[in-house]
PDB file of C-alpha atoms in Angstrom:
ATOM      1  CA  ASP A 802       9.855 -76.954 -54.158  1.00  0.00           C
ATOM      2  CA  ALA A 803       9.221 -73.532 -52.614  1.00  0.00           C
ATOM      3  CA  GLY A 804      11.372 -71.641 -55.077  1.00  0.00           C
ATOM      4  CA  VAL A 805      13.473 -68.626 -54.142  1.00  0.00           C
ATOM      5  CA  ILE A 806      11.999 -66.815 -51.159  1.00  0.00           C
ATOM      6  CA  GLN A 807      12.496 -63.100 -50.560  1.00  0.00           C
ATOM      7  CA  SER A 808      11.394 -60.900 -47.705  1.00  0.00           C
ATOM      8  CA  PRO A 809       9.961 -58.439 -47.244  1.00  0.00           C
ATOM      9  CA  ARG A 810       7.907 -58.148 -50.443  1.00  0.00           C
ATOM     10  CA  HIS A 811       7.467 -54.428 -49.937  1.00  0.00           C
ATOM     11  CA  GLU A 812       9.520 -51.978 -47.919  1.00  0.00           C
ATOM     12  CA  VAL A 813       8.863 -48.286 -47.428  1.00  0.00           C
ATOM     13  CA  THR A 814      11.443 -46.360 -45.468  1.00  0.00           C
ATOM     14  CA  GLU A 815      12.750 -42.881 -44.978  1.00  0.00           C
ATOM     15  CA  MET A 816      15.993 -41.537 -46.327  1.00  0.00           C
ATOM     16  CA  GLY A 817      18.896 -42.319 -44.043  1.00  0.00           C
ATOM     17  CA  GLN A 818      17.424 -45.490 -42.592  1.00  0.00           C
ATOM     18  CA  GLU A 819      19.046 -48.894 -42.849  1.00  0.00           C
ATOM     19  CA  VAL A 820      17.308 -51.436 -45.071  1.00  0.00           C
ATOM     20  CA  THR A 821      17.922 -55.186 -45.031  1.00  0.00           C
ATOM     21  CA  LEU A 822      16.599 -57.455 -47.758  1.00  0.00           C
ATOM     22  CA  ARG A 823      16.601 -61.204 -47.285  1.00  0.00           C
ATOM     23  CA  CYS A 824      16.802 -64.171 -49.608  1.00  0.00           C
ATOM     24  CA  LYS A 825      16.529 -67.928 -49.264  1.00  0.00           C
ATOM     25  CA  PRO A 826      17.761 -69.705 -52.413  1.00  0.00           C
ATOM     26  CA  ILE A 827      16.470 -72.991 -53.755  1.00  0.00           C
ATOM     27  CA  SER A 828      17.833 -75.886 -51.738  1.00  0.00           C
ATOM     28  CA  GLY A 829      20.861 -77.424 -53.439  1.00  0.00           C
ATOM     29  CA  HIS A 830      21.684 -74.377 -55.547  1.00  0.00           C
ATOM     30  CA  ASN A 831      25.221 -73.094 -55.053  1.00  0.00           C
ATOM     31  CA  SER A 832      25.115 -69.747 -56.866  1.00  0.00           C
ATOM     32  CA  LEU A 833      23.176 -66.725 -55.683  1.00  0.00           C
ATOM     33  CA  PHE A 834      22.663 -63.405 -57.466  1.00  0.00           C
ATOM     34  CA  TRP A 835      21.299 -60.031 -56.328  1.00  0.00           C
ATOM     35  CA  TYR A 836      19.773 -57.768 -58.999  1.00  0.00           C
ATOM     36  CA  ARG A 837      18.168 -54.355 -59.015  1.00  0.00           C
ATOM     37  CA  GLN A 838      15.481 -53.452 -61.576  1.00  0.00           C
ATOM     38  CA  THR A 839      14.334 -49.961 -62.533  1.00  0.00           C
ATOM     39  CA  MET A 840      12.548 -48.622 -65.579  1.00  0.00           C
ATOM     40  CA  MET A 841      15.550 -46.539 -66.550  1.00  0.00           C
ATOM     41  CA  ARG A 842      18.332 -49.097 -66.132  1.00  0.00           C
ATOM     42  CA  GLY A 843      16.540 -52.425 -66.460  1.00  0.00           C
ATOM     43  CA  LEU A 844      17.810 -55.473 -64.580  1.00  0.00           C
ATOM     44  CA  GLU A 845      21.307 -54.886 -63.189  1.00  0.00           C
ATOM     45  CA  LEU A 846      23.464 -57.470 -61.443  1.00  0.00           C
ATOM     46  CA  LEU A 847      24.735 -56.139 -58.124  1.00  0.00           C
ATOM     47  CA  ILE A 848      26.703 -59.071 -56.725  1.00  0.00           C
ATOM     48  CA  TYR A 849      26.886 -62.823 -56.971  1.00  0.00           C
ATOM     49  CA  PHE A 850      28.085 -65.613 -54.710  1.00  0.00           C
ATOM     50  CA  ASN A 851      29.337 -69.089 -55.471  1.00  0.00           C
ATOM     51  CA  ASN A 852      29.399 -71.586 -52.602  1.00  0.00           C
ATOM     52  CA  ASN A 853      28.683 -68.705 -50.200  1.00  0.00           C
ATOM     53  CA  VAL A 854      31.744 -66.744 -51.361  1.00  0.00           C
ATOM     54  CA  PRO A 855      31.305 -63.354 -53.078  1.00  0.00           C
ATOM     55  CA  ILE A 856      32.751 -63.697 -56.576  1.00  0.00           C
ATOM     56  CA  ASP A 857      31.932 -60.410 -58.261  1.00  0.00           C
ATOM     57  CA  ASP A 858      30.614 -57.291 -56.544  1.00  0.00           C
ATOM     58  CA  SER A 859      31.484 -54.893 -59.357  1.00  0.00           C
ATOM     59  CA  GLY A 860      27.807 -54.018 -59.766  1.00  0.00           C
ATOM     60  CA  MET A 861      27.374 -52.763 -56.207  1.00  0.00           C
ATOM     61  CA  PRO A 862      26.739 -49.049 -56.703  1.00  0.00           C
ATOM     62  CA  GLU A 863      28.649 -47.745 -53.714  1.00  0.00           C
ATOM     63  CA  ASP A 864      29.819 -48.453 -50.205  1.00  0.00           C
ATOM     64  CA  ARG A 865      26.331 -47.965 -48.833  1.00  0.00           C
ATOM     65  CA  PHE A 866      25.483 -51.375 -50.270  1.00  0.00           C
ATOM     66  CA  SER A 867      26.732 -54.600 -48.718  1.00  0.00           C
ATOM     67  CA  ALA A 868      25.781 -58.258 -49.114  1.00  0.00           C
ATOM     68  CA  LYS A 869      26.478 -61.360 -47.090  1.00  0.00           C
ATOM     69  CA  MET A 870      25.866 -65.047 -47.422  1.00  0.00           C
ATOM     70  CA  PRO A 871      26.586 -66.668 -44.058  1.00  0.00           C
ATOM     71  CA  ASN A 872      25.393 -70.100 -45.201  1.00  0.00           C
ATOM     72  CA  ALA A 873      24.016 -71.900 -48.235  1.00  0.00           C
ATOM     73  CA  SER A 874      20.407 -71.128 -47.386  1.00  0.00           C
ATOM     74  CA  PHE A 875      20.454 -67.430 -46.560  1.00  0.00           C
ATOM     75  CA  SER A 876      21.692 -64.124 -47.960  1.00  0.00           C
ATOM     76  CA  THR A 877      21.139 -60.470 -47.110  1.00  0.00           C
ATOM     77  CA  LEU A 878      21.510 -57.234 -49.033  1.00  0.00           C
ATOM     78  CA  LYS A 879      21.888 -54.191 -46.814  1.00  0.00           C
ATOM     79  CA  ILE A 880      21.658 -50.517 -47.712  1.00  0.00           C
ATOM     80  CA  GLN A 881      22.919 -48.093 -45.098  1.00  0.00           C
ATOM     81  CA  PRO A 882      22.069 -45.255 -45.268  1.00  0.00           C
ATOM     82  CA  SER A 883      19.282 -45.514 -47.833  1.00  0.00           C
ATOM     83  CA  GLU A 884      18.587 -42.752 -50.367  1.00  0.00           C
ATOM     84  CA  PRO A 885      15.561 -42.035 -52.595  1.00  0.00           C
ATOM     85  CA  ARG A 886      17.547 -43.099 -55.683  1.00  0.00           C
ATOM     86  CA  ASP A 887      17.787 -46.597 -54.197  1.00  0.00           C
ATOM     87  CA  SER A 888      14.059 -47.053 -54.823  1.00  0.00           C
ATOM     88  CA  ALA A 889      13.715 -50.069 -57.108  1.00  0.00           C
ATOM     89  CA  VAL A 890      12.699 -53.723 -57.170  1.00  0.00           C
ATOM     90  CA  TYR A 891      15.448 -55.956 -55.834  1.00  0.00           C
ATOM     91  CA  PHE A 892      15.552 -59.546 -57.019  1.00  0.00           C
ATOM     92  CA  CYS A 893      17.432 -62.514 -55.693  1.00  0.00           C
ATOM     93  CA  ALA A 894      18.109 -65.454 -58.010  1.00  0.00           C
ATOM     94  CA  SER A 895      19.791 -68.799 -57.536  1.00  0.00           C
ATOM     95  CA  SER A 896      21.218 -71.438 -59.832  1.00  0.00           C
ATOM     96  CA  LEU A 897      23.056 -74.722 -59.767  1.00  0.00           C
ATOM     97  CA  TYR A 898      26.519 -73.924 -61.055  1.00  0.00           C
ATOM     98  CA  SER A 899      27.600 -76.583 -63.524  1.00  0.00           C
ATOM     99  CA  GLY A 900      30.466 -74.931 -65.337  1.00  0.00           C
ATOM    100  CA  GLY A 901      28.397 -71.987 -66.481  1.00  0.00           C
ATOM    101  CA  LEU A 902      27.464 -73.260 -69.910  1.00  0.00           C
ATOM    102  CA  THR A 903      23.955 -74.415 -69.091  1.00  0.00           C
ATOM    103  CA  ASP A 904      23.200 -72.549 -65.886  1.00  0.00           C
ATOM    104  CA  THR A 905      19.765 -71.003 -65.718  1.00  0.00           C
ATOM    105  CA  GLN A 906      18.659 -68.693 -62.968  1.00  0.00           C
ATOM    106  CA  TYR A 907      15.576 -68.975 -60.797  1.00  0.00           C
ATOM    107  CA  PHE A 908      14.281 -65.659 -59.555  1.00  0.00           C
ATOM    108  CA  GLY A 909      12.422 -64.785 -56.412  1.00  0.00           C
ATOM    109  CA  PRO A 910       9.331 -62.555 -56.392  1.00  0.00           C
ATOM    110  CA  GLY A 911      11.384 -59.454 -55.586  1.00  0.00           C
ATOM    111  CA  THR A 912      11.306 -56.773 -52.895  1.00  0.00           C
ATOM    112  CA  ARG A 913       9.851 -53.430 -53.916  1.00  0.00           C
ATOM    113  CA  LEU A 914      11.812 -50.774 -52.027  1.00  0.00           C
ATOM    114  CA  THR A 915      10.589 -47.208 -51.722  1.00  0.00           C
ATOM    115  CA  VAL A 916      12.818 -44.677 -49.990  1.00  0.00           C
ATOM    116  CA  LEU A 917      11.034 -41.430 -49.157  1.00  0.00           C
TER     117      LEU A 917
ATOM    118  CA  SER B 436      31.861 -52.359 -74.057  1.00  0.00           C
ATOM    119  CA  GLN B 437      29.301 -54.986 -74.916  1.00  0.00           C
ATOM    120  CA  LYS B 438      25.678 -54.038 -75.471  1.00  0.00           C
ATOM    121  CA  ILE B 439      22.421 -55.927 -75.616  1.00  0.00           C
ATOM    122  CA  GLU B 440      19.620 -54.289 -77.546  1.00  0.00           C
ATOM    123  CA  GLN B 441      15.974 -55.253 -77.474  1.00  0.00           C
ATOM    124  CA  ASN B 442      13.187 -53.259 -79.032  1.00  0.00           C
ATOM    125  CA  SER B 443      11.992 -50.902 -76.319  1.00  0.00           C
ATOM    126  CA  GLU B 444       8.683 -50.331 -78.053  1.00  0.00           C
ATOM    127  CA  ALA B 445       5.891 -52.679 -77.108  1.00  0.00           C
ATOM    128  CA  LEU B 446       4.879 -55.245 -79.674  1.00  0.00           C
ATOM    129  CA  ASN B 447       1.128 -55.465 -80.211  1.00  0.00           C
ATOM    130  CA  ILE B 448      -0.239 -58.399 -82.193  1.00  0.00           C
ATOM    131  CA  GLN B 449      -3.513 -60.172 -82.763  1.00  0.00           C
ATOM    132  CA  GLU B 450      -4.257 -63.515 -81.131  1.00  0.00           C
ATOM    133  CA  GLY B 451      -3.270 -66.426 -83.337  1.00  0.00           C
ATOM    134  CA  LYS B 452      -0.461 -64.564 -85.101  1.00  0.00           C
ATOM    135  CA  THR B 453       3.245 -65.230 -84.664  1.00  0.00           C
ATOM    136  CA  ALA B 454       5.134 -62.825 -82.425  1.00  0.00           C
ATOM    137  CA  THR B 455       8.799 -62.209 -83.221  1.00  0.00           C
ATOM    138  CA  LEU B 456      11.089 -60.471 -80.758  1.00  0.00           C
ATOM    139  CA  THR B 457      14.663 -59.445 -81.487  1.00  0.00           C
ATOM    140  CA  CYS B 458      17.797 -59.411 -79.349  1.00  0.00           C
ATOM    141  CA  ASN B 459      20.939 -57.849 -80.821  1.00  0.00           C
ATOM    142  CA  TYR B 460      24.304 -57.835 -79.127  1.00  0.00           C
ATOM    143  CA  THR B 461      27.626 -56.214 -79.949  1.00  0.00           C
ATOM    144  CA  ASN B 462      31.343 -56.524 -79.499  1.00  0.00           C
ATOM    145  CA  TYR B 463      31.778 -60.222 -78.803  1.00  0.00           C
ATOM    146  CA  SER B 464      30.374 -63.689 -79.384  1.00  0.00           C
ATOM    147  CA  PRO B 465      28.711 -65.296 -76.348  1.00  0.00           C
ATOM    148  CA  ALA B 466      28.834 -69.042 -75.857  1.00  0.00           C
ATOM    149  CA  TYR B 467      25.072 -69.107 -75.293  1.00  0.00           C
ATOM    150  CA  LEU B 468      22.025 -66.914 -74.948  1.00  0.00           C
ATOM    151  CA  GLN B 469      18.939 -67.268 -72.769  1.00  0.00           C
ATOM    152  CA  TRP B 470      15.382 -65.957 -72.939  1.00  0.00           C
ATOM    153  CA  TYR B 471      13.259 -65.147 -69.896  1.00  0.00           C
ATOM    154  CA  ARG B 472       9.657 -64.087 -69.429  1.00  0.00           C
ATOM    155  CA  GLN B 473       8.636 -61.506 -66.825  1.00  0.00           C
ATOM    156  CA  ASP B 474       5.067 -60.807 -65.767  1.00  0.00           C
ATOM    157  CA  PRO B 475       4.181 -57.585 -63.901  1.00  0.00           C
ATOM    158  CA  GLY B 476       5.094 -57.781 -60.235  1.00  0.00           C
ATOM    159  CA  ARG B 477       7.029 -61.016 -60.637  1.00  0.00           C
ATOM    160  CA  GLY B 478      10.576 -62.146 -61.195  1.00  0.00           C
ATOM    161  CA  PRO B 479      11.821 -63.333 -64.587  1.00  0.00           C
ATOM    162  CA  VAL B 480      11.208 -66.973 -65.482  1.00  0.00           C
ATOM    163  CA  PHE B 481      13.605 -68.958 -67.680  1.00  0.00           C
ATOM    164  CA  LEU B 482      12.217 -70.119 -71.035  1.00  0.00           C
ATOM    165  CA  LEU B 483      14.969 -71.295 -73.368  1.00  0.00           C
ATOM    166  CA  LEU B 484      18.742 -71.510 -73.708  1.00  0.00           C
ATOM    167  CA  ILE B 485      20.513 -71.735 -77.068  1.00  0.00           C
ATOM    168  CA  ARG B 486      24.214 -72.385 -77.540  1.00  0.00           C
ATOM    169  CA  GLU B 487      26.481 -70.799 -80.144  1.00  0.00           C
ATOM    170  CA  ASN B 488      26.687 -74.043 -82.142  1.00  0.00           C
ATOM    171  CA  GLU B 489      22.887 -74.351 -82.318  1.00  0.00           C
ATOM    172  CA  LYS B 490      20.997 -72.507 -85.024  1.00  0.00           C
ATOM    173  CA  GLU B 491      17.532 -73.107 -83.644  1.00  0.00           C
ATOM    174  CA  LYS B 492      15.807 -74.375 -80.506  1.00  0.00           C
ATOM    175  CA  ARG B 493      12.130 -75.197 -80.017  1.00  0.00           C
ATOM    176  CA  LYS B 494       9.877 -75.718 -77.039  1.00  0.00           C
ATOM    177  CA  GLU B 495       6.174 -76.153 -77.694  1.00  0.00           C
ATOM    178  CA  ARG B 496       5.032 -72.896 -79.366  1.00  0.00           C
ATOM    179  CA  LEU B 497       8.368 -71.172 -78.753  1.00  0.00           C
ATOM    180  CA  LYS B 498      11.284 -71.035 -81.167  1.00  0.00           C
ATOM    181  CA  VAL B 499      14.625 -69.320 -80.720  1.00  0.00           C
ATOM    182  CA  THR B 500      17.277 -68.742 -83.360  1.00  0.00           C
ATOM    183  CA  PHE B 501      20.875 -67.685 -82.836  1.00  0.00           C
ATOM    184  CA  ASP B 502      22.796 -66.057 -85.688  1.00  0.00           C
ATOM    185  CA  THR B 503      26.370 -65.514 -84.535  1.00  0.00           C
ATOM    186  CA  THR B 504      27.257 -63.745 -87.794  1.00  0.00           C
ATOM    187  CA  LEU B 505      24.515 -61.160 -87.426  1.00  0.00           C
ATOM    188  CA  LYS B 506      24.982 -61.169 -83.627  1.00  0.00           C
ATOM    189  CA  GLN B 507      21.266 -61.605 -83.249  1.00  0.00           C
ATOM    190  CA  SER B 508      18.729 -63.909 -81.616  1.00  0.00           C
ATOM    191  CA  LEU B 509      15.092 -64.063 -82.656  1.00  0.00           C
ATOM    192  CA  PHE B 510      12.383 -65.311 -80.311  1.00  0.00           C
ATOM    193  CA  HIS B 511       9.156 -66.521 -81.910  1.00  0.00           C
ATOM    194  CA  ILE B 512       5.825 -67.394 -80.324  1.00  0.00           C
ATOM    195  CA  THR B 513       3.518 -69.121 -82.773  1.00  0.00           C
ATOM    196  CA  ALA B 514      -0.282 -69.146 -82.442  1.00  0.00           C
ATOM    197  CA  SER B 515       0.012 -66.425 -79.831  1.00  0.00           C
ATOM    198  CA  GLN B 516      -2.529 -66.146 -77.021  1.00  0.00           C
ATOM    199  CA  PRO B 517      -3.476 -63.290 -74.682  1.00  0.00           C
ATOM    200  CA  ALA B 518      -1.775 -65.300 -71.895  1.00  0.00           C
ATOM    201  CA  ASP B 519       1.538 -64.792 -73.735  1.00  0.00           C
ATOM    202  CA  SER B 520       1.356 -61.072 -72.943  1.00  0.00           C
ATOM    203  CA  ALA B 521       4.430 -60.262 -70.853  1.00  0.00           C
ATOM    204  CA  THR B 522       7.885 -58.743 -71.070  1.00  0.00           C
ATOM    205  CA  TYR B 523      10.541 -60.952 -72.646  1.00  0.00           C
ATOM    206  CA  LEU B 524      14.177 -60.529 -71.720  1.00  0.00           C
ATOM    207  CA  CYS B 525      17.225 -61.910 -73.437  1.00  0.00           C
ATOM    208  CA  ALA B 526      20.337 -62.590 -71.393  1.00  0.00           C
ATOM    209  CA  LEU B 527      23.874 -63.610 -72.164  1.00  0.00           C
ATOM    210  CA  PRO B 528      27.123 -64.081 -70.290  1.00  0.00           C
ATOM    211  CA  PRO B 529      29.394 -61.040 -70.233  1.00  0.00           C
ATOM    212  CA  TRP B 530      32.608 -61.136 -72.220  1.00  0.00           C
ATOM    213  CA  GLY B 531      35.188 -63.336 -70.575  1.00  0.00           C
ATOM    214  CA  SER B 532      32.656 -64.854 -68.189  1.00  0.00           C
ATOM    215  CA  SER B 533      31.021 -67.642 -70.158  1.00  0.00           C
ATOM    216  CA  ASN B 534      31.801 -70.207 -67.469  1.00  0.00           C
ATOM    217  CA  THR B 535      30.756 -68.263 -64.385  1.00  0.00           C
ATOM    218  CA  GLY B 536      26.974 -68.446 -64.629  1.00  0.00           C
ATOM    219  CA  LYS B 537      26.839 -64.645 -64.596  1.00  0.00           C
ATOM    220  CA  LEU B 538      24.329 -63.035 -66.995  1.00  0.00           C
ATOM    221  CA  ILE B 539      23.682 -59.602 -68.434  1.00  0.00           C
ATOM    222  CA  PHE B 540      20.056 -58.874 -69.293  1.00  0.00           C
ATOM    223  CA  GLY B 541      18.570 -56.775 -72.051  1.00  0.00           C
ATOM    224  CA  GLN B 542      15.930 -54.169 -71.233  1.00  0.00           C
ATOM    225  CA  GLY B 543      13.197 -56.455 -72.491  1.00  0.00           C
ATOM    226  CA  THR B 544      10.390 -56.114 -75.006  1.00  0.00           C
ATOM    227  CA  THR B 545       6.780 -56.026 -73.873  1.00  0.00           C
ATOM    228  CA  LEU B 546       4.420 -58.174 -75.907  1.00  0.00           C
ATOM    229  CA  GLN B 547       0.692 -57.505 -75.894  1.00  0.00           C
ATOM    230  CA  VAL B 548      -1.531 -60.113 -77.562  1.00  0.00           C
ATOM    231  CA  LYS B 549      -5.026 -58.861 -78.252  1.00  0.00           C
ATOM    232  CA  PRO B 550      -8.004 -61.238 -78.450  1.00  0.00           C
TER     233      PRO B 550
END
């Protein structure tokens, strides 16, 4: 099993540019989560999907952030326009939803984003 | 609002000793709690899940306790090894969301095991 795959692993961009992060969840998993991790705020949930449908996007910081899941094997997180304060490590995680009481999450390796 | 508190100071112990990490939470009683390990430059990896009706859970050298009265979970690593050095995160479902699979993570405690 390949695990959760994220790309790119590192992204350096300039303020104002559009950034797209990609995630391929574990095959068969039906829940997908996007997190952001910084030293100051720790690991924060941005948005999660269940069966490709966005369930809770209350963690998305502002309208500059958007996420899509067009099918069960692919999701994107887009930042447009990017700002220096968006610099962080972005993780994607997937799980097999089974009523929520025993679900564990499998994380990808993360994308380290630096906005200059 | 609910809070999860983990000791922000790194825990330094000698190889062979037992490491004990603490996770405190406030304002509600979660149906379960999970512990994850995170190595530098990597994503968190699931270790153990303990439910509210379980007092203790073990897996090899790991032991987790869950005290719903104290609103606290303790994570123990016995016979610690330098390879156990990592950051350990506790996670629990947010209030009202026990059946969604959604988790809130603590800030984590960094463990350093010295040979």
